[in-house]
Coordinates of C-alpha atoms and ligand atoms in Angstrom, one line a residue:
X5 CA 195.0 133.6 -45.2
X6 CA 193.9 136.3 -48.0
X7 CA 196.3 138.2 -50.2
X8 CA 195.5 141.1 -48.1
X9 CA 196.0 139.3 -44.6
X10 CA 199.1 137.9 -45.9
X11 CA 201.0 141.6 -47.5
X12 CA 200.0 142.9 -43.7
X13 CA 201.1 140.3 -41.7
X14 CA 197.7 139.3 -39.8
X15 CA 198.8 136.1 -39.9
X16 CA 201.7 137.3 -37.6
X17 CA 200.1 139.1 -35.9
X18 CA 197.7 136.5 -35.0
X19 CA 200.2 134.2 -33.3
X20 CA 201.7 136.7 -31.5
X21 CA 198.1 137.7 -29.7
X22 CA 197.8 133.7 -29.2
X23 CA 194.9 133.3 -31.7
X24 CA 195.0 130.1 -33.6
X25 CA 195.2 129.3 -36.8
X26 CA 191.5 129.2 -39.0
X27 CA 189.1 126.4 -38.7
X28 CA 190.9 125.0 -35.4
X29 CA 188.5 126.8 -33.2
X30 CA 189.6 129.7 -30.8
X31 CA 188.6 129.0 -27.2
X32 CA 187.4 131.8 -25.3
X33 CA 186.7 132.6 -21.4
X34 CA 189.4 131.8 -19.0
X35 CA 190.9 128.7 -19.5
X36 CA 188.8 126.7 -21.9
X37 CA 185.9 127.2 -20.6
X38 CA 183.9 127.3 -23.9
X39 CA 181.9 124.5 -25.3
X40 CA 178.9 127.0 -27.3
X41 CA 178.2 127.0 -30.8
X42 CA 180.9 128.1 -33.6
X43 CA 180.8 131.9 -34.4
X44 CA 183.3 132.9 -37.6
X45 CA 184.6 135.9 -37.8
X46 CA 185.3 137.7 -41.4
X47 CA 186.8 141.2 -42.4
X48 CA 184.8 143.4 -43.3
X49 CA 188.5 144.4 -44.9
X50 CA 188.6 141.5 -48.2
X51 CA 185.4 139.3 -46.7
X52 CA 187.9 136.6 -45.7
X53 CA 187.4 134.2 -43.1
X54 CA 189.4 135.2 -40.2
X55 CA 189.0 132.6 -37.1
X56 CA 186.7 130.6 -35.6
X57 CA 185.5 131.0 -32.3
X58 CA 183.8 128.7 -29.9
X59 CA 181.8 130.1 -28.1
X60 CA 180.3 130.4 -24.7
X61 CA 177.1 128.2 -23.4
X62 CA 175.1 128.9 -20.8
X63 CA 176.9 125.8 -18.7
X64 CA 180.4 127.7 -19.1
X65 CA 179.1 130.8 -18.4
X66 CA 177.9 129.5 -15.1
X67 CA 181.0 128.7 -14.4
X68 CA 183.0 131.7 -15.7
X69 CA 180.8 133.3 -12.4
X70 CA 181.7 130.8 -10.2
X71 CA 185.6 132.0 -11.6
X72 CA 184.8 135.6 -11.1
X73 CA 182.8 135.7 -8.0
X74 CA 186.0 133.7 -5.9
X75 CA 188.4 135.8 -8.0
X76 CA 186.9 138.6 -6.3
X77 CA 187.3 137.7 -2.3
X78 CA 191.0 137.7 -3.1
X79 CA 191.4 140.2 -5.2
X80 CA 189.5 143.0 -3.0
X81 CA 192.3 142.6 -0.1
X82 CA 195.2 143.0 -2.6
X83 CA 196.1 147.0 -1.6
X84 CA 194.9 149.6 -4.6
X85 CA 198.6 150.6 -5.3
X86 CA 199.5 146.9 -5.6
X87 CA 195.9 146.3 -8.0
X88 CA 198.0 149.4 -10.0
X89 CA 201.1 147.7 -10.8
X90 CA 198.8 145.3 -12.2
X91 CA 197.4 147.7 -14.7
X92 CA 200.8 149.1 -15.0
X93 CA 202.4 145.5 -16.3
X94 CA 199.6 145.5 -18.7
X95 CA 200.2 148.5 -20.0
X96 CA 203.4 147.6 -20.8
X97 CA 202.4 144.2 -22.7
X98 CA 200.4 146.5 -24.7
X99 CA 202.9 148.8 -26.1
X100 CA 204.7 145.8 -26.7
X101 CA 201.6 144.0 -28.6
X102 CA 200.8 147.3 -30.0
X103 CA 201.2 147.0 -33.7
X104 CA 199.8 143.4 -33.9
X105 CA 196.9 144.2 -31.8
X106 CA 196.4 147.4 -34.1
X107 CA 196.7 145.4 -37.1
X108 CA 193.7 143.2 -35.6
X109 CA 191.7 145.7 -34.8
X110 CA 191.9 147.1 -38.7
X111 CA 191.4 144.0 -39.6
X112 CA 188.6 142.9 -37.9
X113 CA 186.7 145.8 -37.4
X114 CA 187.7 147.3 -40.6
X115 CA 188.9 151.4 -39.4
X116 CA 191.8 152.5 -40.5
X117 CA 195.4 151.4 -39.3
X118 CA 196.5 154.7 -37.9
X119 CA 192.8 154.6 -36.2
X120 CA 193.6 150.6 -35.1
X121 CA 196.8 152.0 -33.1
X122 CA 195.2 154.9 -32.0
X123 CA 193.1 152.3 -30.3
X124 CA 195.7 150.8 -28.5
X125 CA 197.2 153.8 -27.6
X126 CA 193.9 154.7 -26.2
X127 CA 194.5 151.5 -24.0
X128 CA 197.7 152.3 -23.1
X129 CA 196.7 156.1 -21.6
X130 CA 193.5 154.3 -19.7
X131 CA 196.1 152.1 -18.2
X132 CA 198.5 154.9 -17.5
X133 CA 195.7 157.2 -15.9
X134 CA 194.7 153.8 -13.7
X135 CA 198.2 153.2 -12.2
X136 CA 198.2 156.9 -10.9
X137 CA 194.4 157.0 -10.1
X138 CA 195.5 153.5 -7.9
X139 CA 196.9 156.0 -5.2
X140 CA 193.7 158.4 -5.5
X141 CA 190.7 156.3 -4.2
X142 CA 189.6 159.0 -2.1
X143 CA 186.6 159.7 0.1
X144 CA 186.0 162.6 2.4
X145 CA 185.4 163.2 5.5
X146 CA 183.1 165.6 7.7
X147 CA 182.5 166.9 11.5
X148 CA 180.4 165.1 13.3
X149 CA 177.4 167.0 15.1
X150 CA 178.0 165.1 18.0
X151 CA 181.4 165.2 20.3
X152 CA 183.8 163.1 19.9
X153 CA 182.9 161.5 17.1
X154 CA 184.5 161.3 13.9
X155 CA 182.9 160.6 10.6
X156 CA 184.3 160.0 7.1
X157 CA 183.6 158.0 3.8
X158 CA 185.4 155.2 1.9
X159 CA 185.1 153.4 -1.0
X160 CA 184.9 149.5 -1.7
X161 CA 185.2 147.9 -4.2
X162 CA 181.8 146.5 -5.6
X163 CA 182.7 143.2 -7.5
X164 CA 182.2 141.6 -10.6
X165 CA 181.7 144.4 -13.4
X166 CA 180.0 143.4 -16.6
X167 CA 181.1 144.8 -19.6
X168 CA 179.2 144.5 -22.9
X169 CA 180.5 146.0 -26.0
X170 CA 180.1 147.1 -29.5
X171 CA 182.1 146.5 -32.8
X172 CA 183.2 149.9 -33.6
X173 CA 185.9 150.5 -30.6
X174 CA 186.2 146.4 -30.5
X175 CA 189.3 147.1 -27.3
X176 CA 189.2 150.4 -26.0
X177 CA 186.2 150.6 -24.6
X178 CA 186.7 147.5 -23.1
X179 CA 190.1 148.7 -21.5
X180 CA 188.5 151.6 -20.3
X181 CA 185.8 149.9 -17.9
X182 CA 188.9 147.2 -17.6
X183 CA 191.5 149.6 -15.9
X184 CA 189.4 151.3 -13.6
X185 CA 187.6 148.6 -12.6
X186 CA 190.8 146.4 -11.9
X187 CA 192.7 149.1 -9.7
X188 CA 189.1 149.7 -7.7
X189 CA 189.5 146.0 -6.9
X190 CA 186.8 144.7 -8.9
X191 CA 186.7 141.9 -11.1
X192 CA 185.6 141.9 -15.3
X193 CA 183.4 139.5 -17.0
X194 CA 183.7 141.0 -20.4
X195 CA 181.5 140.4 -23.5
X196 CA 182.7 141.4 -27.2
X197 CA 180.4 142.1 -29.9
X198 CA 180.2 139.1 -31.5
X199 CA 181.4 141.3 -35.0
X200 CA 184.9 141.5 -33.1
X201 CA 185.3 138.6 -31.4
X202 CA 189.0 138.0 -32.3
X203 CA 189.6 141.7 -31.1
X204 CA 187.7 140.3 -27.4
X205 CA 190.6 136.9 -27.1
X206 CA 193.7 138.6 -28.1
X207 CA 193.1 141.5 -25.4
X208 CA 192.0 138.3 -22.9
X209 CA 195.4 137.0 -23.5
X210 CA 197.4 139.8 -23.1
X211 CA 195.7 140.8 -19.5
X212 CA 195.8 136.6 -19.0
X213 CA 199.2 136.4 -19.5
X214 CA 199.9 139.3 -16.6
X215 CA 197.7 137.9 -14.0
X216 CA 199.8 134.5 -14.6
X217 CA 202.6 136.3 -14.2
X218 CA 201.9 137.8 -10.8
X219 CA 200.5 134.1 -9.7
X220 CA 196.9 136.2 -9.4
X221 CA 193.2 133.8 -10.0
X222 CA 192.7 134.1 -13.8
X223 CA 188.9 134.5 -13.1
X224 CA 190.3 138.5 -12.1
X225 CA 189.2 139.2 -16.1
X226 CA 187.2 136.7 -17.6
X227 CA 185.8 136.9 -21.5
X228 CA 182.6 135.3 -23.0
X229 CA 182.0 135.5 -26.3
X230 CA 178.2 134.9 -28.1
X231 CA 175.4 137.4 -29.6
X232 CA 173.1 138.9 -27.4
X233 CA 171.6 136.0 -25.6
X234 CA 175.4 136.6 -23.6
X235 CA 174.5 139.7 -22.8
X236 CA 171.1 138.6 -21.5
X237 CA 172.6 136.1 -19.0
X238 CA 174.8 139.1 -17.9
X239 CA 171.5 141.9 -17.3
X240 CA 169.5 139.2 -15.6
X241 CA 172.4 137.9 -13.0
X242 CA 172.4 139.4 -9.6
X243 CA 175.4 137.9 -8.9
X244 CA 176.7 141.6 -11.2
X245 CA 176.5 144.8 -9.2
X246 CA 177.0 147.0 -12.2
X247 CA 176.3 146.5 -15.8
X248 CA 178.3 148.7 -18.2
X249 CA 177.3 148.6 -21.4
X250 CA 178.0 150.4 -24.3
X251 CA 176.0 150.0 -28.0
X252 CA 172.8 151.3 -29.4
X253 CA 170.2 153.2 -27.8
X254 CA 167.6 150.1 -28.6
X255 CA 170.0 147.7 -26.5
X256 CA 170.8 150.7 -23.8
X257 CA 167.0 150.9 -23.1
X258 CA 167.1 146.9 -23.0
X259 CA 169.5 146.5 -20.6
X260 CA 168.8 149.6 -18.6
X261 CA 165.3 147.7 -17.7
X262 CA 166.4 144.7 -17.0
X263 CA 169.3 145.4 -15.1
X264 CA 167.5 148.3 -13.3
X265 CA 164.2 145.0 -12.1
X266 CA 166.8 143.7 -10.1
X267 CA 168.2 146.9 -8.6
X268 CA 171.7 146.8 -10.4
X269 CA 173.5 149.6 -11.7
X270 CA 174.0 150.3 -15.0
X271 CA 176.6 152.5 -16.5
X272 CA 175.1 153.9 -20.2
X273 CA 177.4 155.1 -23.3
X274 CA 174.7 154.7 -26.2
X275 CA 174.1 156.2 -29.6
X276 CA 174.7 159.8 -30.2
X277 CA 173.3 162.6 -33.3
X278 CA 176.6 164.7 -33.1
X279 CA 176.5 168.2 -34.6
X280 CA 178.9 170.8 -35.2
X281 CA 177.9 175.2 -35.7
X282 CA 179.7 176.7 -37.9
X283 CA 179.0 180.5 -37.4
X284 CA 180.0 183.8 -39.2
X285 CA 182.8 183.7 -37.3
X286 CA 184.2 180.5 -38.1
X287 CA 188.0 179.4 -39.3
X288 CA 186.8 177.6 -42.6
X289 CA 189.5 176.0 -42.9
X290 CA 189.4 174.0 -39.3
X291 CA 185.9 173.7 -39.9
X292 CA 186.7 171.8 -43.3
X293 CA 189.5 169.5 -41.5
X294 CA 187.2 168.8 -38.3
X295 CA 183.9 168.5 -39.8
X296 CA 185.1 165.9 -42.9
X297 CA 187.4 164.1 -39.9
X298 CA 184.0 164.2 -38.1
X299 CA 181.9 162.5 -40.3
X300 CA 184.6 160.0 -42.5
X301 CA 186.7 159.1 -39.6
X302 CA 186.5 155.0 -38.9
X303 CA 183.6 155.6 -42.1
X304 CA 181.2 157.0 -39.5
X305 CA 180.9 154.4 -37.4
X306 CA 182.1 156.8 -34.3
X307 CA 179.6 157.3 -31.3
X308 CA 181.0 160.5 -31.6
X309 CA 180.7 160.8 -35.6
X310 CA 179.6 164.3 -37.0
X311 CA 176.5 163.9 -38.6
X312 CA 175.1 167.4 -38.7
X313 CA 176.8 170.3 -39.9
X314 CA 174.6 173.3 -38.5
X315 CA 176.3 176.3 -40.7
X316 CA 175.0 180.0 -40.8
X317 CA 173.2 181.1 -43.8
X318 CA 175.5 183.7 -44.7
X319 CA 178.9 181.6 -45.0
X320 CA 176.7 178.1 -45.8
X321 CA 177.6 178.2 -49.9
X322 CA 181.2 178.6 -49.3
X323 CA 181.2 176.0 -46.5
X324 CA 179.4 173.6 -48.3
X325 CA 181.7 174.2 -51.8
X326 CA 184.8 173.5 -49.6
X327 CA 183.1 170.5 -48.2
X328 CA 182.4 168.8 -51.2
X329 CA 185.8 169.8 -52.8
X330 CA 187.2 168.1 -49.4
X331 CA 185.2 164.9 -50.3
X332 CA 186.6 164.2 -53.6
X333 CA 190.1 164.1 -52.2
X334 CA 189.3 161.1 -50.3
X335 CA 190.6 157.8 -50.9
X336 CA 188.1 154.6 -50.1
X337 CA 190.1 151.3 -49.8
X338 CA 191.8 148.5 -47.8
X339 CA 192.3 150.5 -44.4
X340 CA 195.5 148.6 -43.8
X341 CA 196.7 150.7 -46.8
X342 CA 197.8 154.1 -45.1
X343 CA 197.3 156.1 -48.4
X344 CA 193.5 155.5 -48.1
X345 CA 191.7 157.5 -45.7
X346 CA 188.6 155.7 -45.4
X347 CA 187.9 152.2 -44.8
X348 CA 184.8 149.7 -45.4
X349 CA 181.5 149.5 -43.4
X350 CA 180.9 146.5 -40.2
X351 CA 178.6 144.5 -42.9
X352 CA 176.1 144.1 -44.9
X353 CA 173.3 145.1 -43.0
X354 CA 175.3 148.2 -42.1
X355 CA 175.5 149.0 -46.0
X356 CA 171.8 148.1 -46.3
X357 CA 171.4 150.8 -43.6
X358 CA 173.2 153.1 -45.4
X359 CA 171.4 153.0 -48.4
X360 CA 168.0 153.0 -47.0
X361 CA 169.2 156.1 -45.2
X362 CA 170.0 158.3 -48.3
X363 CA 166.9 156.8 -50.2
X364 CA 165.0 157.9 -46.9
X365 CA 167.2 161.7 -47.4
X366 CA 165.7 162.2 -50.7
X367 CA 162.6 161.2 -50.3
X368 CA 161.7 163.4 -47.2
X369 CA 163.5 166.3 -49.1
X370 CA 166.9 166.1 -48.9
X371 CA 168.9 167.4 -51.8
X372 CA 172.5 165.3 -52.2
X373 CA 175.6 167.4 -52.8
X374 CA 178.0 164.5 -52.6
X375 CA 176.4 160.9 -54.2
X376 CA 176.6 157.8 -52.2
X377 CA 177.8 154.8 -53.7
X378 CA 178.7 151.3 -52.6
X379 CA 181.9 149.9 -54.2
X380 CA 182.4 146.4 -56.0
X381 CA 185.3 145.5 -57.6
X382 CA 188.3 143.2 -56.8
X383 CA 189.7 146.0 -54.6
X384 CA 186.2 146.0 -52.4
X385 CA 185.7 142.2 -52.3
X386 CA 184.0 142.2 -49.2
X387 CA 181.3 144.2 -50.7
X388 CA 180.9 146.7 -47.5
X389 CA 183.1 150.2 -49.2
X390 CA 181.0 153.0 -49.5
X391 CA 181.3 156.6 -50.7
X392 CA 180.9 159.4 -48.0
X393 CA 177.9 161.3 -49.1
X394 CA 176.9 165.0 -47.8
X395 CA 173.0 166.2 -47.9
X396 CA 171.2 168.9 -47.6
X397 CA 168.6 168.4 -45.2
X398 CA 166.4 169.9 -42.1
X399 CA 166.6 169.2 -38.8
X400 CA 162.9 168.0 -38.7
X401 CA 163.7 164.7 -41.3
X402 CA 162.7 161.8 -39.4
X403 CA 166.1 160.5 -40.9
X404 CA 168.2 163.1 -40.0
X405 CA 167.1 162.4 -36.4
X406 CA 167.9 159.2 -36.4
X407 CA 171.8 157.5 -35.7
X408 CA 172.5 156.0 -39.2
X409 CA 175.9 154.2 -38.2
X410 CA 177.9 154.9 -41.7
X411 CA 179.3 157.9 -43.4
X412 CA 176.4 160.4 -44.1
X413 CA 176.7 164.2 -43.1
X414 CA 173.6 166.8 -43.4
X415 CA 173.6 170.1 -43.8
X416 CA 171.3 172.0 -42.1
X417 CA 170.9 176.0 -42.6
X418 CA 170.2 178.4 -39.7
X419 CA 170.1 182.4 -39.6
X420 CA 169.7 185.2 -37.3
X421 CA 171.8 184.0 -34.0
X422 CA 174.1 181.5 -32.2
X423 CA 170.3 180.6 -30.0
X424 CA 169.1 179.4 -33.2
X425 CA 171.6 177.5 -33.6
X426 CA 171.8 176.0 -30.4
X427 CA 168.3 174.8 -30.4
X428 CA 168.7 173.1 -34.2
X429 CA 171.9 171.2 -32.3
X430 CA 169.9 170.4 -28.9
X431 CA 166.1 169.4 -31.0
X432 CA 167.7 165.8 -31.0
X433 CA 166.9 162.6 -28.8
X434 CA 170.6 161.5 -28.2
X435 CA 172.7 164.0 -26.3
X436 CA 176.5 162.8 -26.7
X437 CA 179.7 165.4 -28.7
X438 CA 178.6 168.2 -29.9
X439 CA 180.9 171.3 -31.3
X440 CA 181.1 174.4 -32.3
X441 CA 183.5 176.3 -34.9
X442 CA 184.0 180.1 -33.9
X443 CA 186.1 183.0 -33.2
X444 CA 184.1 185.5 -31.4
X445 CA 184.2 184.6 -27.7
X446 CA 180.5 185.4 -27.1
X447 CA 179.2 182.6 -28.9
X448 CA 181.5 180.1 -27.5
X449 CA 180.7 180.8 -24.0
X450 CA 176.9 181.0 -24.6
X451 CA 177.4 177.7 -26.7
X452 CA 179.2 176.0 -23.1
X453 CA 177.3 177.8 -20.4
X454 CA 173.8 176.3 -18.7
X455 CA 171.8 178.1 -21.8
X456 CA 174.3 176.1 -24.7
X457 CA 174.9 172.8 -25.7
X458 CA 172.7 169.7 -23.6
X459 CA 175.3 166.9 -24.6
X460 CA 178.3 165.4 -22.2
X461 CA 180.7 166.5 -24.5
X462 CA 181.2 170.0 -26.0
X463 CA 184.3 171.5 -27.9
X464 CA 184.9 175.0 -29.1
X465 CA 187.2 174.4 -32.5
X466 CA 187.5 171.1 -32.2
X467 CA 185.5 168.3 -34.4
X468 CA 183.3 165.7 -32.4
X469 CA 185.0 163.3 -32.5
X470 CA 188.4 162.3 -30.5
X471 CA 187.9 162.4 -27.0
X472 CA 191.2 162.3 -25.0
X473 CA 190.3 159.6 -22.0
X474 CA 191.6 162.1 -19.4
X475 CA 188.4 163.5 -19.3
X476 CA 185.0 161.8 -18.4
X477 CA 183.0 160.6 -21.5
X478 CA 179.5 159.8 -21.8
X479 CA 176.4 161.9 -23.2
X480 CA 173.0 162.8 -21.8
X481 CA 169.6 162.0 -23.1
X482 CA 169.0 158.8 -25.2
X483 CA 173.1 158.6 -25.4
X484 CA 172.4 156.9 -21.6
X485 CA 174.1 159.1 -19.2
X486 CA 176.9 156.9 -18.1
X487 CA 180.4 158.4 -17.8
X488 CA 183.7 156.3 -18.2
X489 CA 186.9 157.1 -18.6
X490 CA 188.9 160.2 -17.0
X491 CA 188.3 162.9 -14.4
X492 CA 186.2 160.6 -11.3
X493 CA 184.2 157.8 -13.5
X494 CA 186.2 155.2 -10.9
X495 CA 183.3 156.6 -8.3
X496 CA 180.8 154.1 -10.6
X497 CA 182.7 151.0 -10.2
X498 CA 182.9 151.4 -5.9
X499 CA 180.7 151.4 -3.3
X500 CA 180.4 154.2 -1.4
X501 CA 180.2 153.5 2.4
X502 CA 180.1 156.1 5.3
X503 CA 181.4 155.3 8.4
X504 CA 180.9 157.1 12.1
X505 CA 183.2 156.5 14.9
X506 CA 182.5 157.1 18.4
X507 CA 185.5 157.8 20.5
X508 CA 184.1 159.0 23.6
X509 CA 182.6 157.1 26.9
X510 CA 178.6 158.3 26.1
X511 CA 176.5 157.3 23.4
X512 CA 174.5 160.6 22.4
X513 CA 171.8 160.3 19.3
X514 CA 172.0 162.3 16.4
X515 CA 169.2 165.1 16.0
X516 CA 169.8 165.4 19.5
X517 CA 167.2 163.1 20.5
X518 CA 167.3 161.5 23.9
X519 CA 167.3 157.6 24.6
X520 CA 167.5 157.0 28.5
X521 CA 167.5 154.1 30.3
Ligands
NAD617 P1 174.6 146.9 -30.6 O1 173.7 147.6 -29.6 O2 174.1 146.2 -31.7 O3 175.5 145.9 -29.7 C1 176.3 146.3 -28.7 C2 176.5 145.1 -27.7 O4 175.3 144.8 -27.0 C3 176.9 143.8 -28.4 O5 177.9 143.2 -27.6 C4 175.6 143.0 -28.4 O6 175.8 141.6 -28.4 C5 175.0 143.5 -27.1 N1 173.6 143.4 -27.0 C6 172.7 143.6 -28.0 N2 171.4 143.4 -27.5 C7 171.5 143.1 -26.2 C8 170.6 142.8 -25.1 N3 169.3 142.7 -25.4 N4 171.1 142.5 -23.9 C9 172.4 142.5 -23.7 N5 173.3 142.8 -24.6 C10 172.9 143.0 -25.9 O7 175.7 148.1 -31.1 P2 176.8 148.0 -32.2 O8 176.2 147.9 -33.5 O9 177.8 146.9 -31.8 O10 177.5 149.4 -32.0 C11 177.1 150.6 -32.5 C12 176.4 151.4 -31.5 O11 177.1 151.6 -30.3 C13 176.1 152.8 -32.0 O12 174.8 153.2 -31.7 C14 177.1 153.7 -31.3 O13 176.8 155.0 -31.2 C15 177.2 153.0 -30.0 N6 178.4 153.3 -29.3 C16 178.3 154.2 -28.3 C17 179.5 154.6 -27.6 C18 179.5 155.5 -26.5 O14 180.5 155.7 -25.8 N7 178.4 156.3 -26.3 C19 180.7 154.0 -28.0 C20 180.8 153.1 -29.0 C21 179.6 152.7 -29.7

């Protein structure tokens, strides 16, 4: 273990999730049922080796299926309020595993502690929203147009649910298909980005454990762990009625093809180009605190990250000074530190990313207010801490369209009214959180209504980042258009079947058309 791993107690925290020790290999998928290649895992924290993973081949995947497919005829007849005390015993396990699996997730993934818990906390609500939501599986029903008959609608649950998902929210996004799935009486085949696999086997465990507990198939949640080719097997299997799958818009357009060839559902939550409006009538101080939250927060690697700041000509000066006074209060370092406020980028290819993206700033035009930097140094071993940077930019930059996963935030200038603002947020491909900052009731309305904002997610006075899970989430456009989460996402993970019953002693046709014999 690193100096770092062993001052936080990772180590700990490891055993406790039932991850063993380096270099031993870490099985994965239920019960040993991985024989694939060796992926390691390192933090992006101090660049230490964390684990090592075996992972899984296309032979145990076959028959992680078989697991999940049997799993499923007896888990569908166990009653939704009894699927919920399910998700309710999990829930508990995870407030008891919360710190340790928070400390993993900073660890692995490399956002901030307070960020790592969040997480889990995150897990936590999902669950608690899922235990209620247990006793809510409701259809409707309708009059018939024929007499005595009754009609109605139900829904069933549709079977095993593929999960594919990125680094940045390595169990929380997971837990949020998870929950809902489980108490609509589906099973989970679940794959991790292979950047968190760790993050992927200690949440395995901890549902694992619960399904032992209750004497319930283990293939109920199964894991696989591997790159890409994984997720392949997954989009091509018609054995999976619906896909969910959360990453970039280049593996979102992937999967959507392939999954939609066979017919399957997918359920989309891509990359988004988030903006906030700052008008006249803004509070610049909650601007300040959201928009630098917005763009820093888990060092930008949010779907929901701020990257534009859309800010009225005649306030932009003194937003932008407050801005970069804001930046150089923040602290870059170990995230497991809670001093620091911002923690290190995935990788290497993410800092490469980040650096192309500012060269690509300047050179289209873009005048820096803030420098990047990358960090070296004994206190930045892993070589992936860089400096929030804030440029001045337009709208039109083929860059600033673009989702550059780190800590970059433009400025963009706009005059004349809240419309012109609105079309600088909308002229974007991806379609997730977008916000504005004002006080004057007009141009918060117009920025909600049918004329404002085209994204899933819009907040008046709030940042763009932080979504509370009792509501859905999901953006439109090139963000996918899946929704997950709160409010009714469950309706994505049943089938919906209508049913007519005939309770009378004649068999009359709909659309009154006649049949006699
Ligand atoms: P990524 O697209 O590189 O990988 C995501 C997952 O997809 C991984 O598990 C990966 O193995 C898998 N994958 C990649 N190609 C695949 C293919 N062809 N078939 C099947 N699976 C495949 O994304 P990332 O770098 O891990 O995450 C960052 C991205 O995720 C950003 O674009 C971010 O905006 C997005 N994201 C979106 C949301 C949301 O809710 N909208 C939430 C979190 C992250």
């Amino acid at each position: 273990m690193s100096t770092i791993a062993t001052q936080f107690g990772i180590k700990e925290a490891l055993t406790q999730l039932g991850i063993q020790e380096i270099n031993e290999g870490t099985s994965t998928g239920i019960n040993n049922f991985s024989s694939g290649e060796i992926l390691e895992s390192f933090s992006p924290v101090d660049g230490a080796l964390i684990a090592k993973v075996t992972t899984t081949s296309a032979a145990d995947y076959e028959k992680v299926m078989q697991a999940a497919t049997e799993a499923f005829k007896v888990f569908r007849l166990i009653p939704a309020p009894k699927r919920g005390e399910i998700v309710r015993q999990f829930g508990e396990k995870l407030r008891q595993n919360k710190e340790a699996l928070g400390k993993l997730v900073s660890y692995e993934m490399g956002k901030s502690l307070q960020e790592g818990y969040g997480e889990v906390q995150e897990m936590i609500d999902i669950c608690d929203f899922a235990v209620g939501l247990s006793r809510q599986l409701h259809g409707l029903t309708m009059h018939s147009e024929r007499p005595n008959h009754r009609m109605y609608e139900q829904y069933h649950p549709l079977g095993v649910v593929g999960i594919i998902s990125a680094f940045n929210f390595p169990v929380a996004v997971w837990s949020w298909n998870a929950a809902l799935a489980l108490v609509c009486g589906d099973v989970c085949v679940w794959k991790p980005s292979e950047k968190t696999p760790l993050c992927g086997i200690a949440c395995q465990n901890i549902l694992a454990q619960v399904l032992q507990e209750n004497k319930l198939p283990e293939g109920i949640s199964c894991l696989i762990t591997g790159d890409y080719t994984m997720g392949e097997l997954m989009t091509n299997d018609g054995r999976i009625p619906l896909i969910s799958a959360t990453g970039s818009t280049r593996m979102g357009k992937i999967v959507a093809q392939t999954v939609a060839a066979r017919l399957g559902k997918s359920l989309l939550e891509l990359g988004g180009n988030n903006a906030i409006i700052v008008t006249p009538d803004a509070d610049i101080k909650m601007t300040v605190i959201g928009a630098v939250f917005g763009a820093v927060g888990t060092a930008g690697q949010r779907c929901t990250s701020t990257r534009r700041l859309i800010i009225h000509e005649n306030i932009y000066d003194k937003v932008a000074a407050a801005l970069v006074a804001a930046y150089q209060q923040l602290r870059i370092g170990n995230p497991l530190d809670e001093n620091n406020h911002v923690g290190p980028l995935i990788d290497a290819d993410a800092v490469e990313k980040y650096n192309k993206a500012l060269e690509r700033a300047v050179a289209e035009g873009g005048k820096i207010l803030v420098n990047g930097d990358v960090f070296s140094g004994e206190d930045y071993e892993s070589g992936c801490y860089v400096k929030p940077a804030i440029v001045e930019a337009e709208n039109s930059f083929e860059i600033v369209q673009c989702e550059t996963f780190a800590p970059i935030l433009y400025l963009l200038k706009y005059s004349g009214t809240v419309e012109n603002a609105i079309a600088i947020q909308n002229n974007v491909v991806q379609g997730l959180s977008s916000a504005i900052m004002t006080n004057n009731l007009r141009e918060a309305e117009l920025f909600l209504s049918t004329a404002g904002s085209d994204c899933g997610i819009a907040n008046v006075n709030i940042g763009t980042s932080g979504a509370e899970i009792g509501g859905a989430f999901g953006g439109e456009k090139e963000t996918g258009g899946g929704r997950e989460s709160g409010s009714d996402a469950w309706k994505v993970y049943m089938r919906r079947q209508t049913n007519t019953i005939n309770y009378g002693s004649t068999l009359p046709l709909a659309q009154g058309i006649k049949f006699d014999l």
